[in-house]
């Protein structure tokens, strides 16, 4: 492969990582749109669709130009650098703290600004390429105590070992590293207290770190070369050119600002641009001198830095001046800093902070103890309002730590649960308004202030949008008004939540309210004021400002773009009435307030072409949304399938989980009359194609999700015996997971299944109501909290539209779920399907779940009658299919209601199964319980049956005496709940291989004739 081809592949991998990053960045709305435009203009063919050949030619030409004419390519990119201005904070009136009101006064005086670099997409691609070729070695230099924006370990390993780097992963996920940074600090305090030692934690934050930093690129380039030499990575001329490009971007961006501290910047060192991916690494690298000084000179019990947020935990040995003993309360914040972090004769190396008037500043720290070369830290200042000290005495209660941990656990666990409308509305009413009291909560006069909790609003909107996607009924106007009231007067502060709010209104068909609210935002943006000088002193209140651009103009222009691009992305999810009066007004106002000539129809096409719509809100996120848009005047990506099942084309903007491909392929294949399991194999191939572009460890994945399938007839099962050969069965064994479970906690639902829901499904008016979803959510969350391993649900219980939610729960919580799906119709034919989600873990860290399905083999007469009543014919297969799942060494055979009435069918897995599950919807409880009892004894296994609570028959039966055989037996009641039971698989097997004559302590019934000890011993790994 030539140099151009190698560089082309590296550019494509860089582009994939860039696209993934922009897709997830809430502040990158403008860049997201620019990327969509970039793809639309460069990756289409003459037929107006994505073309892989066109895509490859573009990157080949890009690579060719970089090799032959690097300077001109870079010059063109750098000359287009601009600045995006977005509000960081909006000022309050001075008297506002004295007024408590349920109405938020509109505020449009911007007091702080976030500046982001506006760079051509080609420049962003090269920025990721720099990370892959050089930036990663700077990351490797960092201490483990630096947590934020660390490069993914797998990527570094792939770079160093010349492996495929096509996956979208670039950095470790935010939530993982942030949680570790915080939790490790708390753990260190707990450790000290348990050892009867006092603990002090200092938290601090550097003020405007990105803008105040001075980056010495000579030292940075030297560190890159030095690091590469140490790990035997060559540093090429092209790498050097990329370093030069990064430096030019920093310099060009910095020259657009006037900084009051530049008078101390004799070398004209640049600051760090926000919105530029190398900045994340360089920002960490720039503070490694600070890290080194803290760790080596101070030697704290714990030190952790998350970008510019710092936590330091010290073991306290302070002696009381009065009593001469440890007494932590005597140490003040300033005394602590002076003692440990400032210059003293007894501690000359602790020269980290210095006092400048009322501010603590960072000292210039020598590089590698070289007194002639210093890190340029003299502009870095500590934020006074973020500087705090936390003191913990081992003699006092640790309830504060415990409560803090409880709150963290509560918030983290909430994100992993299902959320229905009822619980979300409760959160809306309880959490978005944060009331702060001076003392008593019972006195109105003690109310300090009332704030809108932005984090809670964001969380609630996300949950409302997902819940709304799954519902058929319309949300009430009371809820809409409550949400809009929370945004009232806060639109500029909450600009990063605009798209979430727009999506909520759009999904719920509140188009008029959406347009009217956007008009209100436009009015607020139009009246923005930006005060550079203090009204009294006339001194500039900003340490940095744009030089040649009007600040007010730039922030207005940036916000109008942010608004428009958020709207376009929202509108891309479904068609709308373009002749709506309010929409026309909105479009007119947008065009009047922006200088760009936007074409919303083309812009929607661009979003869908590039796959940059919010695919989490799509019913089928892997669907080719662009072709759906082109082929349908009236389309809805949120709630309908649009009759188009072709997968997307192009570079998907995020990592696609295996279960998503499985759901996508099941949706395509569900109505076929065979069960050849091609959908799983196809899903695995797509999984590698779109995420990695190679087959990698594909065999490991296939084995993990059950594709090392064995035909059970090759395993000497009952169906191979001559007397059963006349039956037309197909039986398969799936081996899933590598864990060895000795016990398994089973969950059974006590819930009522409505016959009307089944009839309504057949009539194509399914019940997808809030109430029904809330009930399912309640039962699922109860199962999660009870740590259920295997959850069994009744027949025809789950609407097909909600399958994805169950599979996600199965994946996230490693819970196997077996459930019946409401009848599924295709062209007048109806099928009753059972589905089985079995989770597993890839490489000990990636959670996945495989969804299996099969058609019901035997229908009850009443079931056939119901379908015939509505003129439907049954979908039938040429063979009856039965599955056996070896899940983490527990053998489970799912049956579906009337199937167990067939003696031959229920005897298939004799000697092979530990558990038989039966999903039912049947009134003849006594008959089916009797079969369950016989089945349990005949096969010497546990039998678990799930039925509607109205009829009963929710049971777990073991092959034991009459008084002990029912471990669970549920019926009736108005409440819906989950009952669990721990099944001991090992004891069952141990008793199965013992001789009943000599085993006097056996709690089970004598084993039935024909039980194959050899097979059972194989399952126990004894043979």
Short mmCIF file of C-alpha atoms in Angstrom, two decimals, residues 597-760:
data_model
loop_
_atom_site.label_atom_id
_atom_site.label_comp_id
_atom_site.label_asym_id
_atom_site.label_seq_id
_atom_site.Cartn_x
_atom_site.Cartn_y
_atom_site.Cartn_z
CA UNK A 597 -29.66 32.41 2.90
CA UNK A 598 -30.95 29.22 4.50
CA UNK A 599 -33.01 26.67 2.61
CA UNK A 600 -34.65 24.51 5.27
CA UNK A 601 -35.69 21.78 2.80
CA UNK A 602 -32.14 21.33 1.60
CA UNK A 603 -30.84 21.57 5.15
CA UNK A 604 -33.17 18.77 6.31
CA UNK A 605 -31.88 16.66 3.42
CA UNK A 606 -28.32 17.39 4.53
CA UNK A 607 -29.03 16.29 8.09
CA UNK A 608 -30.64 13.02 6.96
CA UNK A 609 -28.01 12.36 4.30
CA UNK A 610 -25.24 12.64 6.88
CA UNK A 611 -27.20 10.63 9.51
CA UNK A 612 -26.80 13.51 11.97
CA UNK A 613 -30.44 13.51 13.06
CA UNK A 614 -31.07 12.37 16.63
CA UNK A 615 -31.33 8.67 15.88
CA UNK A 616 -32.14 7.88 19.52
CA UNK A 617 -35.59 9.28 18.77
CA UNK A 618 -36.06 7.12 15.67
CA UNK A 619 -38.15 3.98 15.86
CA UNK A 620 -35.62 2.21 13.64
CA UNK A 621 -32.33 4.15 14.00
CA UNK A 622 -30.51 2.05 11.39
CA UNK A 623 -33.10 2.75 8.71
CA UNK A 624 -32.02 4.72 5.65
CA UNK A 625 -33.72 7.93 6.77
CA UNK A 626 -32.50 9.87 3.76
CA UNK A 627 -34.23 7.51 1.32
CA UNK A 628 -37.36 7.52 3.48
CA UNK A 629 -37.39 11.31 3.16
CA UNK A 630 -36.79 11.21 -0.60
CA UNK A 631 -39.47 8.58 -1.26
CA UNK A 632 -42.24 9.77 1.05
CA UNK A 633 -44.03 13.11 1.15
CA UNK A 634 -45.45 12.15 4.51
CA UNK A 635 -42.93 10.32 6.69
CA UNK A 636 -42.35 9.81 10.41
CA UNK A 637 -39.04 8.43 11.64
CA UNK A 638 -40.21 8.52 15.26
CA UNK A 639 -43.24 6.24 15.31
CA UNK A 640 -43.70 4.43 11.99
CA UNK A 641 -41.59 2.10 9.88
CA UNK A 642 -42.18 4.04 6.63
CA UNK A 643 -42.10 0.80 4.63
CA UNK A 644 -38.36 1.08 3.99
CA UNK A 645 -36.03 -1.43 5.63
CA UNK A 646 -32.77 -0.80 3.78
CA UNK A 647 -29.95 0.11 6.13
CA UNK A 648 -28.31 3.50 6.11
CA UNK A 649 -25.45 4.38 3.82
CA UNK A 650 -22.36 6.25 4.91
CA UNK A 651 -20.43 6.76 8.13
CA UNK A 652 -22.71 6.27 11.10
CA UNK A 653 -22.09 8.98 13.71
CA UNK A 654 -21.82 6.68 16.71
CA UNK A 655 -20.87 3.18 17.75
CA UNK A 656 -23.74 0.80 16.94
CA UNK A 657 -24.44 -1.89 19.49
CA UNK A 658 -24.91 -5.45 18.31
CA UNK A 659 -28.45 -5.65 19.70
CA UNK A 660 -29.41 -2.67 17.51
CA UNK A 661 -28.39 -4.57 14.38
CA UNK A 662 -30.27 -7.63 15.63
CA UNK A 663 -33.44 -5.59 16.18
CA UNK A 664 -33.05 -4.03 12.75
CA UNK A 665 -32.68 -7.40 11.03
CA UNK A 666 -35.48 -8.99 13.02
CA UNK A 667 -37.72 -6.21 11.80
CA UNK A 668 -36.81 -7.17 8.24
CA UNK A 669 -37.05 -10.94 8.65
CA UNK A 670 -39.82 -11.39 11.19
CA UNK A 671 -42.46 -12.44 8.69
CA UNK A 672 -40.41 -15.05 6.91
CA UNK A 673 -41.58 -18.62 7.34
CA UNK A 674 -38.23 -20.01 8.33
CA UNK A 675 -36.03 -19.59 11.39
CA UNK A 676 -32.56 -20.01 9.95
CA UNK A 677 -31.09 -17.41 12.33
CA UNK A 678 -29.46 -15.53 9.47
CA UNK A 679 -30.51 -12.31 11.14
CA UNK A 680 -27.95 -12.84 13.92
CA UNK A 681 -25.14 -13.72 11.53
CA UNK A 682 -26.03 -10.75 9.31
CA UNK A 683 -26.09 -8.51 12.38
CA UNK A 684 -22.60 -9.55 13.44
CA UNK A 685 -21.26 -8.87 9.94
CA UNK A 686 -22.87 -5.42 9.93
CA UNK A 687 -21.55 -4.80 13.44
CA UNK A 688 -17.99 -5.20 12.20
CA UNK A 689 -18.54 -3.52 8.87
CA UNK A 690 -19.82 -0.25 10.28
CA UNK A 691 -17.88 -0.09 13.55
CA UNK A 692 -14.50 -1.58 12.65
CA UNK A 693 -14.30 -2.23 8.88
CA UNK A 694 -12.73 -5.63 9.58
CA UNK A 695 -13.76 -8.98 11.05
CA UNK A 696 -11.48 -8.75 14.11
CA UNK A 697 -12.61 -11.20 16.80
CA UNK A 698 -15.82 -12.05 14.96
CA UNK A 699 -15.73 -15.68 16.08
CA UNK A 700 -15.62 -14.62 19.71
CA UNK A 701 -18.71 -12.48 19.18
CA UNK A 702 -20.51 -15.29 17.39
CA UNK A 703 -19.81 -17.65 20.25
CA UNK A 704 -20.77 -15.05 22.82
CA UNK A 705 -24.19 -14.45 21.31
CA UNK A 706 -24.96 -18.09 20.62
CA UNK A 707 -23.90 -18.61 17.02
CA UNK A 708 -21.81 -21.64 17.82
CA UNK A 709 -25.18 -23.30 17.29
CA UNK A 710 -25.45 -27.05 17.55
CA UNK A 711 -28.21 -29.17 16.16
CA UNK A 712 -29.49 -30.93 19.23
CA UNK A 713 -30.12 -34.08 17.21
CA UNK A 714 -26.34 -34.55 17.12
CA UNK A 715 -26.31 -34.62 20.92
CA UNK A 716 -28.26 -37.85 21.45
CA UNK A 717 -31.43 -36.14 22.60
CA UNK A 718 -34.81 -37.81 22.73
CA UNK A 719 -35.79 -36.51 19.30
CA UNK A 720 -33.13 -38.72 17.71
CA UNK A 721 -34.72 -41.89 18.97
CA UNK A 722 -36.48 -43.90 16.31
CA UNK A 723 -39.90 -43.75 17.90
CA UNK A 724 -39.89 -39.97 17.54
CA UNK A 725 -38.43 -39.63 14.06
CA UNK A 726 -41.87 -39.20 12.49
CA UNK A 727 -42.25 -35.80 14.13
CA UNK A 728 -41.08 -32.84 12.10
CA UNK A 729 -39.02 -30.92 14.65
CA UNK A 730 -35.99 -28.69 14.39
CA UNK A 731 -34.17 -28.22 17.70
CA UNK A 732 -31.13 -26.07 18.33
CA UNK A 733 -28.84 -25.38 21.27
CA UNK A 734 -27.37 -21.91 21.81
CA UNK A 735 -24.36 -21.41 24.07
CA UNK A 736 -24.36 -17.87 25.45
CA UNK A 737 -22.03 -16.33 28.00
CA UNK A 738 -18.93 -17.65 29.71
CA UNK A 739 -19.92 -17.27 33.35
CA UNK A 740 -20.69 -20.32 35.49
CA UNK A 741 -23.87 -19.76 37.49
CA UNK A 742 -24.57 -22.16 40.37
CA UNK A 743 -27.76 -20.33 41.37
CA UNK A 744 -30.13 -18.14 39.42
CA UNK A 745 -32.64 -15.59 40.68
CA UNK A 746 -35.89 -15.85 38.74
CA UNK A 747 -38.49 -13.10 38.59
CA UNK A 748 -42.21 -13.69 37.95
CA UNK A 749 -44.73 -10.95 37.23
CA UNK A 750 -48.03 -10.75 39.03
CA UNK A 751 -49.78 -8.59 36.44
CA UNK A 752 -53.02 -8.57 34.54
CA UNK A 753 -53.03 -9.15 30.79
CA UNK A 754 -56.00 -7.48 29.06
CA UNK A 755 -57.72 -9.49 26.33
CA UNK A 756 -58.83 -6.21 24.79
CA UNK A 757 -55.19 -5.30 24.11
CA UNK A 758 -54.77 -8.45 22.01
CA UNK A 759 -57.96 -7.79 20.07
CA UNK A 760 -56.97 -4.16 19.53
#
